[in-house]
Amino acid sequence: MTSAAQPPIVFGARYSVYTRIARLALEEKGLAYDLEDVDIFAPGGPPEGYLARQPFGRIPAFEHDGVRLYESGAISRYVDEAFTGPALQPAEARPRARMNQLISVLDSYAYRTLVWDVFVERVRAPLQGRQPDETRIATALPRARTCLAVLDQAIGDGSWLVGPHITLADLHAYPMIALFRLAEEGADLMSDYAALEAWRARMTARPSVQATRSPIE
Ligand SMILES: N[C@@H](CCC(=O)N[C@@H](CS)C(=O)NCC(=O)O)C(=O)O
């Protein structure tokens, strides 16, 4: 286990879903860390030199004790495995595979659908002075429903997405669900999934979630 003498640094932004995923892992482990602001949407793009940390120009990036990482899934797994604190991944192969499957679903299908197609169009577009793309929202809703159904079924009668303890899958899902639900279509669809709504309320009450609230929430 690595000592936490030198606090890890997260490079990212408070508004960012993926930055929040990395921060949630650090918060759940009870670790102090620094957040260095990087606004990839600033006019002119990311700051000079940022591509050396994240070659694709996305946030977050991460540094700890000489280790530089990018990709939030790699960061949160590193945080879980390199530091003491409550385990955020199941030890057994089967639940661990289910956790990894959910994280992959969130990255491959849910992020674009819930966040870009629905939240950004319905909530951010008017704030940016443009009309929402109604076709894009309507087209996304069936896939959004599939994403919600997968999460709802994973919770079932339990408290968390994978078994009796919170895992990296919950931390990956929450930032996407929180933004999606700010759109009227998001709140409307969520009301059809009781287990997922109850999970969302449990997540919202956690100090890690409160400490990493997005400015738009
Ligand atoms: N696979 C990356 C995704 C990171 C990502 O897409 N971050 C968003 C902000 S939440 C971003 O940087 N978007 C900038 C863009 O799409 O150009 C990860 O897991 O870190």
JSON list of C-alpha atoms and ligand atoms in Angstrom, two decimals:
[
{"chain": "A", "resi": 1, "resn": "MET", "atom": "CA", "xyz": [0.00, 0.00, 0.00]},
{"chain": "A", "resi": 2, "resn": "THR", "atom": "CA", "xyz": [1.20, 3.46, -0.87]},
{"chain": "A", "resi": 3, "resn": "SER", "atom": "CA", "xyz": [1.51, 6.14, 1.78]},
{"chain": "A", "resi": 4, "resn": "ALA", "atom": "CA", "xyz": [-0.73, 9.15, 1.41]},
{"chain": "A", "resi": 5, "resn": "ALA", "atom": "CA", "xyz": [2.05, 11.53, 2.55]},
{"chain": "A", "resi": 6, "resn": "GLN", "atom": "CA", "xyz": [2.02, 13.37, -0.77]},
{"chain": "A", "resi": 7, "resn": "PRO", "atom": "CA", "xyz": [-1.58, 14.05, -1.69]},
{"chain": "A", "resi": 8, "resn": "PRO", "atom": "CA", "xyz": [-2.63, 12.82, -5.13]},
{"chain": "A", "resi": 9, "resn": "ILE", "atom": "CA", "xyz": [-3.53, 15.50, -7.68]},
{"chain": "A", "resi": 10, "resn": "VAL", "atom": "CA", "xyz": [-6.60, 15.29, -9.91]},
{"chain": "A", "resi": 11, "resn": "PHE", "atom": "CA", "xyz": [-6.48, 17.51, -12.99]},
{"chain": "A", "resi": 12, "resn": "GLY", "atom": "CA", "xyz": [-10.01, 18.31, -14.09]},
{"chain": "A", "resi": 13, "resn": "ALA", "atom": "CA", "xyz": [-13.10, 20.39, -13.46]},
{"chain": "A", "resi": 14, "resn": "ARG", "atom": "CA", "xyz": [-15.92, 20.38, -10.95]},
{"chain": "A", "resi": 15, "resn": "TYR", "atom": "CA", "xyz": [-18.52, 20.24, -13.72]},
{"chain": "A", "resi": 16, "resn": "SER", "atom": "CA", "xyz": [-17.01, 17.10, -15.26]},
{"chain": "A", "resi": 17, "resn": "VAL", "atom": "CA", "xyz": [-18.65, 13.68, -14.91]},
{"chain": "A", "resi": 18, "resn": "TYR", "atom": "CA", "xyz": [-15.37, 11.80, -15.29]},
{"chain": "A", "resi": 19, "resn": "THR", "atom": "CA", "xyz": [-13.42, 14.07, -12.96]},
{"chain": "A", "resi": 20, "resn": "ARG", "atom": "CA", "xyz": [-16.12, 13.41, -10.37]},
{"chain": "A", "resi": 21, "resn": "ILE", "atom": "CA", "xyz": [-15.71, 9.64, -10.78]},
{"chain": "A", "resi": 22, "resn": "ALA", "atom": "CA", "xyz": [-12.01, 9.89, -9.87]},
{"chain": "A", "resi": 23, "resn": "ARG", "atom": "CA", "xyz": [-12.77, 12.27, -6.99]},
{"chain": "A", "resi": 24, "resn": "LEU", "atom": "CA", "xyz": [-15.50, 9.99, -5.62]},
{"chain": "A", "resi": 25, "resn": "ALA", "atom": "CA", "xyz": [-13.00, 7.12, -5.38]},
{"chain": "A", "resi": 26, "resn": "LEU", "atom": "CA", "xyz": [-10.57, 9.35, -3.45]},
{"chain": "A", "resi": 27, "resn": "GLU", "atom": "CA", "xyz": [-13.35, 10.62, -1.18]},
{"chain": "A", "resi": 28, "resn": "GLU", "atom": "CA", "xyz": [-14.68, 7.12, -0.47]},
{"chain": "A", "resi": 29, "resn": "LYS", "atom": "CA", "xyz": [-11.15, 6.01, 0.47]},
{"chain": "A", "resi": 30, "resn": "GLY", "atom": "CA", "xyz": [-10.98, 8.95, 2.86]},
{"chain": "A", "resi": 31, "resn": "LEU", "atom": "CA", "xyz": [-7.93, 10.46, 1.11]},
{"chain": "A", "resi": 32, "resn": "ALA", "atom": "CA", "xyz": [-6.87, 14.08, 0.92]},
{"chain": "A", "resi": 33, "resn": "TYR", "atom": "CA", "xyz": [-6.15, 15.21, -2.65]},
{"chain": "A", "resi": 34, "resn": "ASP", "atom": "CA", "xyz": [-5.69, 18.38, -4.65]},
{"chain": "A", "resi": 35, "resn": "LEU", "atom": "CA", "xyz": [-7.95, 19.33, -7.54]},
{"chain": "A", "resi": 36, "resn": "GLU", "atom": "CA", "xyz": [-6.11, 21.34, -10.18]},
{"chain": "A", "resi": 37, "resn": "ASP", "atom": "CA", "xyz": [-8.55, 23.08, -12.49]},
{"chain": "A", "resi": 38, "resn": "VAL", "atom": "CA", "xyz": [-8.30, 22.17, -16.16]},
{"chain": "A", "resi": 39, "resn": "ASP", "atom": "CA", "xyz": [-11.08, 23.50, -18.38]},
{"chain": "A", "resi": 40, "resn": "ILE", "atom": "CA", "xyz": [-10.97, 21.57, -21.64]},
{"chain": "A", "resi": 41, "resn": "PHE", "atom": "CA", "xyz": [-13.88, 23.60, -22.99]},
{"chain": "A", "resi": 42, "resn": "ALA", "atom": "CA", "xyz": [-12.08, 26.93, -22.53]},
{"chain": "A", "resi": 43, "resn": "PRO", "atom": "CA", "xyz": [-11.64, 28.92, -25.75]},
{"chain": "A", "resi": 44, "resn": "GLY", "atom": "CA", "xyz": [-8.35, 27.74, -27.23]},
{"chain": "A", "resi": 45, "resn": "GLY", "atom": "CA", "xyz": [-8.66, 24.28, -25.65]},
{"chain": "A", "resi": 46, "resn": "PRO", "atom": "CA", "xyz": [-6.79, 22.73, -22.74]},
{"chain": "A", "resi": 47, "resn": "PRO", "atom": "CA", "xyz": [-3.87, 24.59, -21.18]},
{"chain": "A", "resi": 48, "resn": "GLU", "atom": "CA", "xyz": [-0.40, 24.40, -22.67]},
{"chain": "A", "resi": 49, "resn": "GLY", "atom": "CA", "xyz": [1.23, 21.11, -21.77]},
{"chain": "A", "resi": 50, "resn": "TYR", "atom": "CA", "xyz": [-1.96, 19.29, -20.72]},
{"chain": "A", "resi": 51, "resn": "LEU", "atom": "CA", "xyz": [-1.73, 16.84, -23.64]},
{"chain": "A", "resi": 52, "resn": "ALA", "atom": "CA", "xyz": [1.43, 15.45, -22.04]},
{"chain": "A", "resi": 53, "resn": "ARG", "atom": "CA", "xyz": [-0.83, 14.31, -19.18]},
{"chain": "A", "resi": 54, "resn": "GLN", "atom": "CA", "xyz": [-3.81, 13.22, -21.28]},
{"chain": "A", "resi": 55, "resn": "PRO", "atom": "CA", "xyz": [-2.95, 12.76, -24.99]},
{"chain": "A", "resi": 56, "resn": "PHE", "atom": "CA", "xyz": [-6.64, 12.87, -26.00]},
{"chain": "A", "resi": 57, "resn": "GLY", "atom": "CA", "xyz": [-7.26, 16.21, -24.31]},
{"chain": "A", "resi": 58, "resn": "ARG", "atom": "CA", "xyz": [-9.92, 14.87, -21.94]},
{"chain": "A", "resi": 59, "resn": "ILE", "atom": "CA", "xyz": [-10.28, 15.22, -18.20]},
{"chain": "A", "resi": 60, "resn": "PRO", "atom": "CA", "xyz": [-9.38, 13.90, -15.69]},
{"chain": "A", "resi": 61, "resn": "ALA", "atom": "CA", "xyz": [-5.68, 13.21, -15.42]},
{"chain": "A", "resi": 62, "resn": "PHE", "atom": "CA", "xyz": [-4.01, 12.12, -12.21]},
{"chain": "A", "resi": 63, "resn": "GLU", "atom": "CA", "xyz": [-0.64, 12.20, -10.52]},
{"chain": "A", "resi": 64, "resn": "HIS", "atom": "CA", "xyz": [0.57, 10.60, -7.35]},
{"chain": "A", "resi": 65, "resn": "ASP", "atom": "CA", "xyz": [4.10, 10.01, -6.11]},
{"chain": "A", "resi": 66, "resn": "GLY", "atom": "CA", "xyz": [5.60, 9.92, -9.62]},
{"chain": "A", "resi": 67, "resn": "VAL", "atom": "CA", "xyz": [2.72, 7.90, -11.12]},
{"chain": "A", "resi": 68, "resn": "ARG", "atom": "CA", "xyz": [0.84, 9.69, -13.90]},
{"chain": "A", "resi": 69, "resn": "LEU", "atom": "CA", "xyz": [-2.44, 8.22, -15.10]},
{"chain": "A", "resi": 70, "resn": "TYR", "atom": "CA", "xyz": [-5.41, 9.08, -17.26]},
{"chain": "A", "resi": 71, "resn": "GLU", "atom": "CA", "xyz": [-8.75, 7.27, -17.91]},
{"chain": "A", "resi": 72, "resn": "SER", "atom": "CA", "xyz": [-11.01, 7.47, -14.89]},
{"chain": "A", "resi": 73, "resn": "GLY", "atom": "CA", "xyz": [-11.45, 3.68, -14.68]},
{"chain": "A", "resi": 74, "resn": "ALA", "atom": "CA", "xyz": [-7.69, 3.21, -14.38]},
{"chain": "A", "resi": 75, "resn": "ILE", "atom": "CA", "xyz": [-7.46, 6.06, -11.87]},
{"chain": "A", "resi": 76, "resn": "SER", "atom": "CA", "xyz": [-10.22, 4.80, -9.61]},
{"chain": "A", "resi": 77, "resn": "ARG", "atom": "CA", "xyz": [-8.87, 1.22, -9.67]},
{"chain": "A", "resi": 78, "resn": "TYR", "atom": "CA", "xyz": [-5.41, 2.54, -8.81]},
{"chain": "A", "resi": 79, "resn": "VAL", "atom": "CA", "xyz": [-6.84, 4.61, -5.97]},
{"chain": "A", "resi": 80, "resn": "ASP", "atom": "CA", "xyz": [-8.65, 1.57, -4.60]},
{"chain": "A", "resi": 81, "resn": "GLU", "atom": "CA", "xyz": [-5.66, -0.75, -4.87]},
{"chain": "A", "resi": 82, "resn": "ALA", "atom": "CA", "xyz": [-2.79, 1.57, -3.92]},
{"chain": "A", "resi": 83, "resn": "PHE", "atom": "CA", "xyz": [-4.24, 3.04, -0.74]},
{"chain": "A", "resi": 84, "resn": "THR", "atom": "CA", "xyz": [-5.69, 1.77, 2.49]},
{"chain": "A", "resi": 85, "resn": "GLY", "atom": "CA", "xyz": [-9.35, 2.40, 3.24]},
{"chain": "A", "resi": 86, "resn": "PRO", "atom": "CA", "xyz": [-12.56, 0.54, 2.47]},
{"chain": "A", "resi": 87, "resn": "ALA", "atom": "CA", "xyz": [-12.28, -1.83, -0.53]},
{"chain": "A", "resi": 88, "resn": "LEU", "atom": "CA", "xyz": [-14.22, -0.51, -3.51]},
{"chain": "A", "resi": 89, "resn": "GLN", "atom": "CA", "xyz": [-14.00, -3.70, -5.60]},
{"chain": "A", "resi": 90, "resn": "PRO", "atom": "CA", "xyz": [-15.33, -7.17, -4.76]},
{"chain": "A", "resi": 91, "resn": "ALA", "atom": "CA", "xyz": [-12.57, -9.72, -4.16]},
{"chain": "A", "resi": 92, "resn": "GLU", "atom": "CA", "xyz": [-14.38, -12.60, -5.90]},
{"chain": "A", "resi": 93, "resn": "ALA", "atom": "CA", "xyz": [-14.25, -13.06, -9.67]},
{"chain": "A", "resi": 94, "resn": "ARG", "atom": "CA", "xyz": [-18.00, -13.09, -10.38]},
{"chain": "A", "resi": 95, "resn": "PRO", "atom": "CA", "xyz": [-19.11, -9.89, -8.67]},
{"chain": "A", "resi": 96, "resn": "ARG", "atom": "CA", "xyz": [-15.91, -8.21, -9.84]},
{"chain": "A", "resi": 97, "resn": "ALA", "atom": "CA", "xyz": [-16.77, -9.15, -13.44]},
{"chain": "A", "resi": 98, "resn": "ARG", "atom": "CA", "xyz": [-20.30, -7.75, -12.96]},
{"chain": "A", "resi": 99, "resn": "MET", "atom": "CA", "xyz": [-18.80, -4.51, -11.61]},
{"chain": "A", "resi": 100, "resn": "ASN", "atom": "CA", "xyz": [-16.45, -4.25, -14.62]},
{"chain": "A", "resi": 101, "resn": "GLN", "atom": "CA", "xyz": [-19.33, -5.03, -17.00]},
{"chain": "A", "resi": 102, "resn": "LEU", "atom": "CA", "xyz": [-21.37, -2.18, -15.52]},
{"chain": "A", "resi": 103, "resn": "ILE", "atom": "CA", "xyz": [-18.46, 0.27, -15.76]},
{"chain": "A", "resi": 104, "resn": "SER", "atom": "CA", "xyz": [-18.04, -0.70, -19.41]},
{"chain": "A", "resi": 105, "resn": "VAL", "atom": "CA", "xyz": [-21.78, -0.22, -20.05]},
{"chain": "A", "resi": 106, "resn": "LEU", "atom": "CA", "xyz": [-21.61, 3.22, -18.45]},
{"chain": "A", "resi": 107, "resn": "ASP", "atom": "CA", "xyz": [-18.61, 4.24, -20.59]},
{"chain": "A", "resi": 108, "resn": "SER", "atom": "CA", "xyz": [-19.79, 2.69, -23.84]},
{"chain": "A", "resi": 109, "resn": "TYR", "atom": "CA", "xyz": [-23.54, 3.40, -23.81]},
{"chain": "A", "resi": 110, "resn": "ALA", "atom": "CA", "xyz": [-24.74, 5.50, -20.88]},
{"chain": "A", "resi": 111, "resn": "TYR", "atom": "CA", "xyz": [-22.37, 8.50, -20.90]},
{"chain": "A", "resi": 112, "resn": "ARG", "atom": "CA", "xyz": [-23.12, 9.69, -24.43]},
{"chain": "A", "resi": 113, "resn": "THR", "atom": "CA", "xyz": [-26.83, 8.90, -24.16]},
{"chain": "A", "resi": 114, "resn": "LEU", "atom": "CA", "xyz": [-27.65, 10.22, -20.69]},
{"chain": "A", "resi": 115, "resn": "VAL", "atom": "CA", "xyz": [-25.21, 13.11, -20.52]},
{"chain": "A", "resi": 116, "resn": "TRP", "atom": "CA", "xyz": [-24.61, 14.40, -24.07]},
{"chain": "A", "resi": 117, "resn": "ASP", "atom": "CA", "xyz": [-27.81, 13.44, -25.85]},
{"chain": "A", "resi": 118, "resn": "VAL", "atom": "CA", "xyz": [-30.25, 14.29, -23.06]},
{"chain": "A", "resi": 119, "resn": "PHE", "atom": "CA", "xyz": [-28.69, 16.45, -20.29]},
{"chain": "A", "resi": 120, "resn": "VAL", "atom": "CA", "xyz": [-26.51, 18.65, -22.50]},
{"chain": "A", "resi": 121, "resn": "GLU", "atom": "CA", "xyz": [-29.28, 19.18, -25.06]},
{"chain": "A", "resi": 122, "resn": "ARG", "atom": "CA", "xyz": [-32.11, 19.79, -22.60]},
{"chain": "A", "resi": 123, "resn": "VAL", "atom": "CA", "xyz": [-30.27, 21.66, -19.80]},
{"chain": "A", "resi": 124, "resn": "ARG", "atom": "CA", "xyz": [-26.97, 23.03, -21.12]},
{"chain": "A", "resi": 125, "resn": "ALA", "atom": "CA", "xyz": [-28.06, 24.10, -24.60]},
{"chain": "A", "resi": 126, "resn": "PRO", "atom": "CA", "xyz": [-30.48, 26.80, -23.37]},
{"chain": "A", "resi": 127, "resn": "LEU", "atom": "CA", "xyz": [-27.83, 28.05, -20.90]},
{"chain": "A", "resi": 128, "resn": "GLN", "atom": "CA", "xyz": [-25.51, 28.39, -23.89]},
{"chain": "A", "resi": 129, "resn": "GLY", "atom": "CA", "xyz": [-28.16, 30.29, -25.81]},
{"chain": "A", "resi": 130, "resn": "ARG", "atom": "CA", "xyz": [-29.07, 27.60, -28.32]},
{"chain": "A", "resi": 131, "resn": "GLN", "atom": "CA", "xyz": [-32.15, 25.51, -29.00]},
{"chain": "A", "resi": 132, "resn": "PRO", "atom": "CA", "xyz": [-32.07, 21.88, -27.79]},
{"chain": "A", "resi": 133, "resn": "ASP", "atom": "CA", "xyz": [-31.81, 19.33, -30.58]},
{"chain": "A", "resi": 134, "resn": "GLU", "atom": "CA", "xyz": [-35.20, 17.68, -30.03]},
{"chain": "A", "resi": 135, "resn": "THR", "atom": "CA", "xyz": [-34.50, 14.88, -32.50]},
{"chain": "A", "resi": 136, "resn": "ARG", "atom": "CA", "xyz": [-31.30, 13.99, -30.70]},
{"chain": "A", "resi": 137, "resn": "ILE", "atom": "CA", "xyz": [-33.13, 13.87, -27.35]},
{"chain": "A", "resi": 138, "resn": "ALA", "atom": "CA", "xyz": [-36.04, 11.81, -28.69]},
{"chain": "A", "resi": 139, "resn": "THR", "atom": "CA", "xyz": [-33.71, 9.38, -30.45]},
{"chain": "A", "resi": 140, "resn": "ALA", "atom": "CA", "xyz": [-31.70, 8.87, -27.24]},
{"chain": "A", "resi": 141, "resn": "LEU", "atom": "CA", "xyz": [-34.63, 8.02, -24.97]},
{"chain": "A", "resi": 142, "resn": "PRO", "atom": "CA", "xyz": [-35.04, 4.32, -25.88]},
{"chain": "A", "resi": 143, "resn": "ARG", "atom": "CA", "xyz": [-31.34, 3.73, -25.25]},
{"chain": "A", "resi": 144, "resn": "ALA", "atom": "CA", "xyz": [-31.56, 5.77, -22.04]},
{"chain": "A", "resi": 145, "resn": "ARG", "atom": "CA", "xyz": [-34.35, 3.44, -20.95]},
{"chain": "A", "resi": 146, "resn": "THR", "atom": "CA", "xyz": [-32.14, 0.41, -21.65]},
{"chain": "A", "resi": 147, "resn": "CYS", "atom": "CA", "xyz": [-29.32, 1.91, -19.57]},
{"chain": "A", "resi": 148, "resn": "LEU", "atom": "CA", "xyz": [-31.68, 2.62, -16.65]},
{"chain": "A", "resi": 149, "resn": "ALA", "atom": "CA", "xyz": [-33.18, -0.87, -16.84]},
{"chain": "A", "resi": 150, "resn": "VAL", "atom": "CA", "xyz": [-29.72, -2.47, -16.68]},
{"chain": "A", "resi": 151, "resn": "LEU", "atom": "CA", "xyz": [-28.83, -0.44, -13.59]},
{"chain": "A", "resi": 152, "resn": "ASP", "atom": "CA", "xyz": [-32.22, -1.01, -11.95]},
{"chain": "A", "resi": 153, "resn": "GLN", "atom": "CA", "xyz": [-31.95, -4.79, -12.45]},
{"chain": "A", "resi": 154, "resn": "ALA", "atom": "CA", "xyz": [-28.40, -4.82, -11.08]},
{"chain": "A", "resi": 155, "resn": "ILE", "atom": "CA", "xyz": [-29.64, -3.22, -7.85]},
{"chain": "A", "resi": 156, "resn": "GLY", "atom": "CA", "xyz": [-32.68, -5.51, -7.57]},
{"chain": "A", "resi": 157, "resn": "ASP", "atom": "CA", "xyz": [-33.64, -5.82, -3.91]},
{"chain": "A", "resi": 158, "resn": "GLY", "atom": "CA", "xyz": [-30.21, -4.70, -2.72]},
{"chain": "A", "resi": 159, "resn": "SER", "atom": "CA", "xyz": [-28.67, -1.36, -1.88]},
{"chain": "A", "resi": 160, "resn": "TRP", "atom": "CA", "xyz": [-25.84, -1.06, -4.40]},
{"chain": "A", "resi": 161, "resn": "LEU", "atom": "CA", "xyz": [-25.14, -1.99, -8.00]},
{"chain": "A", "resi": 162, "resn": "VAL", "atom": "CA", "xyz": [-22.99, -5.02, -7.12]},
{"chain": "A", "resi": 163, "resn": "GLY", "atom": "CA", "xyz": [-23.82, -6.84, -3.91]},
{"chain": "A", "resi": 164, "resn": "PRO", "atom": "CA", "xyz": [-23.93, -5.53, -0.36]},
{"chain": "A", "resi": 165, "resn": "HIS", "atom": "CA", "xyz": [-21.12, -2.96, -0.53]},
{"chain": "A", "resi": 166, "resn": "ILE", "atom": "CA", "xyz": [-20.63, 0.20, -2.55]},
{"chain": "A", "resi": 167, "resn": "THR", "atom": "CA", "xyz": [-18.17, -0.37, -5.41]},
{"chain": "A", "resi": 168, "resn": "LEU", "atom": "CA", "xyz": [-16.49, 1.53, -8.23]},
{"chain": "A", "resi": 169, "resn": "ALA", "atom": "CA", "xyz": [-19.57, 0.79, -10.37]},
{"chain": "A", "resi": 170, "resn": "ASP", "atom": "CA", "xyz": [-21.73, 2.98, -8.09]},
{"chain": "A", "resi": 171, "resn": "LEU", "atom": "CA", "xyz": [-19.14, 5.75, -8.23]},
{"chain": "A", "resi": 172, "resn": "HIS", "atom": "CA", "xyz": [-19.02, 5.52, -12.03]},
{"chain": "A", "resi": 173, "resn": "ALA", "atom": "CA", "xyz": [-22.80, 5.61, -12.41]},
{"chain": "A", "resi": 174, "resn": "TYR", "atom": "CA", "xyz": [-23.78, 8.39, -10.02]},
{"chain": "A", "resi": 175, "resn": "PRO", "atom": "CA", "xyz": [-22.33, 11.43, -11.83]},
{"chain": "A", "resi": 176, "resn": "MET", "atom": "CA", "xyz": [-24.09, 10.40, -15.06]},
{"chain": "A", "resi": 177, "resn": "ILE", "atom": "CA", "xyz": [-27.43, 9.72, -13.37]},
{"chain": "A", "resi": 178, "resn": "ALA", "atom": "CA", "xyz": [-27.26, 12.98, -11.38]},
{"chain": "A", "resi": 179, "resn": "LEU", "atom": "CA", "xyz": [-26.94, 15.08, -14.56]},
{"chain": "A", "resi": 180, "resn": "PHE", "atom": "CA", "xyz": [-29.44, 13.00, -16.55]},
{"chain": "A", "resi": 181, "resn": "ARG", "atom": "CA", "xyz": [-32.06, 13.54, -13.87]},
{"chain": "A", "resi": 182, "resn": "LEU", "atom": "CA", "xyz": [-31.77, 17.32, -14.18]},
{"chain": "A", "resi": 183, "resn": "ALA", "atom": "CA", "xyz": [-33.42, 17.04, -17.59]},
{"chain": "A", "resi": 184, "resn": "GLU", "atom": "CA", "xyz": [-37.21, 16.74, -17.45]},
{"chain": "A", "resi": 185, "resn": "GLU", "atom": "CA", "xyz": [-37.09, 13.61, -19.61]},
{"chain": "A", "resi": 186, "resn": "GLY", "atom": "CA", "xyz": [-34.48, 12.19, -17.23]},
{"chain": "A", "resi": 187, "resn": "ALA", "atom": "CA", "xyz": [-36.59, 12.75, -14.11]},
{"chain": "A", "resi": 188, "resn": "ASP", "atom": "CA", "xyz": [-39.59, 11.36, -15.93]},
{"chain": "A", "resi": 189, "resn": "LEU", "atom": "CA", "xyz": [-37.84, 8.16, -17.04]},
{"chain": "A", "resi": 190, "resn": "MET", "atom": "CA", "xyz": [-36.17, 7.66, -13.65]},
{"chain": "A", "resi": 191, "resn": "SER", "atom": "CA", "xyz": [-39.58, 7.56, -11.96]},
{"chain": "A", "resi": 192, "resn": "ASP", "atom": "CA", "xyz": [-40.22, 4.23, -13.72]},
{"chain": "A", "resi": 193, "resn": "TYR", "atom": "CA", "xyz": [-37.26, 2.58, -11.97]},
{"chain": "A", "resi": 194, "resn": "ALA", "atom": "CA", "xyz": [-37.93, 2.39, -8.23]},
{"chain": "A", "resi": 195, "resn": "ALA", "atom": "CA", "xyz": [-34.76, 0.52, -7.24]},
{"chain": "A", "resi": 196, "resn": "LEU", "atom": "CA", "xyz": [-32.61, 2.98, -9.16]},
{"chain": "A", "resi": 197, "resn": "GLU", "atom": "CA", "xyz": [-34.39, 5.99, -7.64]},
{"chain": "A", "resi": 198, "resn": "ALA", "atom": "CA", "xyz": [-33.88, 4.58, -4.13]},
{"chain": "A", "resi": 199, "resn": "TRP", "atom": "CA", "xyz": [-30.19, 3.94, -4.96]},
{"chain": "A", "resi": 200, "resn": "ARG", "atom": "CA", "xyz": [-29.86, 7.52, -6.20]},
{"chain": "A", "resi": 201, "resn": "ALA", "atom": "CA", "xyz": [-31.24, 8.82, -2.89]},
{"chain": "A", "resi": 202, "resn": "ARG", "atom": "CA", "xyz": [-28.81, 6.61, -0.93]},
{"chain": "A", "resi": 203, "resn": "MET", "atom": "CA", "xyz": [-25.91, 7.83, -3.06]},
{"chain": "A", "resi": 204, "resn": "THR", "atom": "CA", "xyz": [-26.93, 11.47, -2.73]},
{"chain": "A", "resi": 205, "resn": "ALA", "atom": "CA", "xyz": [-26.75, 11.19, 1.07]},
{"chain": "A", "resi": 206, "resn": "ARG", "atom": "CA", "xyz": [-23.10, 10.06, 1.04]},
{"chain": "A", "resi": 207, "resn": "PRO", "atom": "CA", "xyz": [-20.51, 12.62, 2.15]},
{"chain": "A", "resi": 208, "resn": "SER", "atom": "CA", "xyz": [-18.39, 11.76, -0.94]},
{"chain": "A", "resi": 209, "resn": "VAL", "atom": "CA", "xyz": [-21.25, 12.78, -3.23]},
{"chain": "A", "resi": 210, "resn": "GLN", "atom": "CA", "xyz": [-21.95, 15.97, -1.28]},
{"chain": "A", "resi": 211, "resn": "ALA", "atom": "CA", "xyz": [-18.25, 16.91, -1.35]},
{"chain": "A", "resi": 212, "resn": "THR", "atom": "CA", "xyz": [-18.12, 16.58, -5.14]},
{"chain": "A", "resi": 213, "resn": "ARG", "atom": "CA", "xyz": [-21.39, 18.23, -6.16]},
{"chain": "A", "resi": 214, "resn": "SER", "atom": "CA", "xyz": [-21.44, 19.56, -9.69]},
{"chain": "A", "resi": 215, "resn": "PRO", "atom": "CA", "xyz": [-21.96, 23.37, -9.87]},
{"chain": "A", "resi": 216, "resn": "ILE", "atom": "CA", "xyz": [-25.15, 22.81, -11.87]},
{"chain": "A", "resi": 217, "resn": "GLU", "atom": "CA", "xyz": [-26.83, 20.51, -9.29]},
{"chain": "B", "resi": 1, "resn": "LIG", "atom": "N1", "xyz": [-12.58, 7.70, -21.11]},
{"chain": "B", "resi": 1, "resn": "LIG", "atom": "C1", "xyz": [-12.29, 8.96, -20.44]},
{"chain": "B", "resi": 1, "resn": "LIG", "atom": "C2", "xyz": [-13.43, 9.92, -20.70]},
{"chain": "B", "resi": 1, "resn": "LIG", "atom": "C3", "xyz": [-13.13, 11.30, -20.18]},
{"chain": "B", "resi": 1, "resn": "LIG", "atom": "C4", "xyz": [-14.09, 12.33, -20.76]},
{"chain": "B", "resi": 1, "resn": "LIG", "atom": "O1", "xyz": [-14.73, 12.11, -21.80]},
{"chain": "B", "resi": 1, "resn": "LIG", "atom": "N2", "xyz": [-14.15, 13.48, -20.08]},
{"chain": "B", "resi": 1, "resn": "LIG", "atom": "C5", "xyz": [-14.95, 14.56, -20.57]},
{"chain": "B", "resi": 1, "resn": "LIG", "atom": "C6", "xyz": [-15.41, 15.49, -19.46]},
{"chain": "B", "resi": 1, "resn": "LIG", "atom": "S1", "xyz": [-16.50, 14.67, -18.35]},
{"chain": "B", "resi": 1, "resn": "LIG", "atom": "C7", "xyz": [-14.10, 15.38, -21.52]},
{"chain": "B", "resi": 1, "resn": "LIG", "atom": "O2", "xyz": [-12.94, 15.58, -21.26]},
{"chain": "B", "resi": 1, "resn": "LIG", "atom": "N3", "xyz": [-14.71, 15.84, -22.61]},
{"chain": "B", "resi": 1, "resn": "LIG", "atom": "C8", "xyz": [-14.03, 16.69, -23.55]},
{"chain": "B", "resi": 1, "resn": "LIG", "atom": "C9", "xyz": [-14.38, 16.38, -24.96]},
{"chain": "B", "resi": 1, "resn": "LIG", "atom": "O3", "xyz": [-15.26, 15.53, -25.19]},
{"chain": "B", "resi": 1, "resn": "LIG", "atom": "O4", "xyz": [-13.74, 16.97, -25.82]},
{"chain": "B", "resi": 1, "resn": "LIG", "atom": "C10", "xyz": [-12.10, 8.70, -18.94]},
{"chain": "B", "resi": 1, "resn": "LIG", "atom": "O5", "xyz": [-12.59, 7.68, -18.44]},
{"chain": "B", "resi": 1, "resn": "LIG", "atom": "O6", "xyz": [-11.44, 9.50, -18.27]}
]
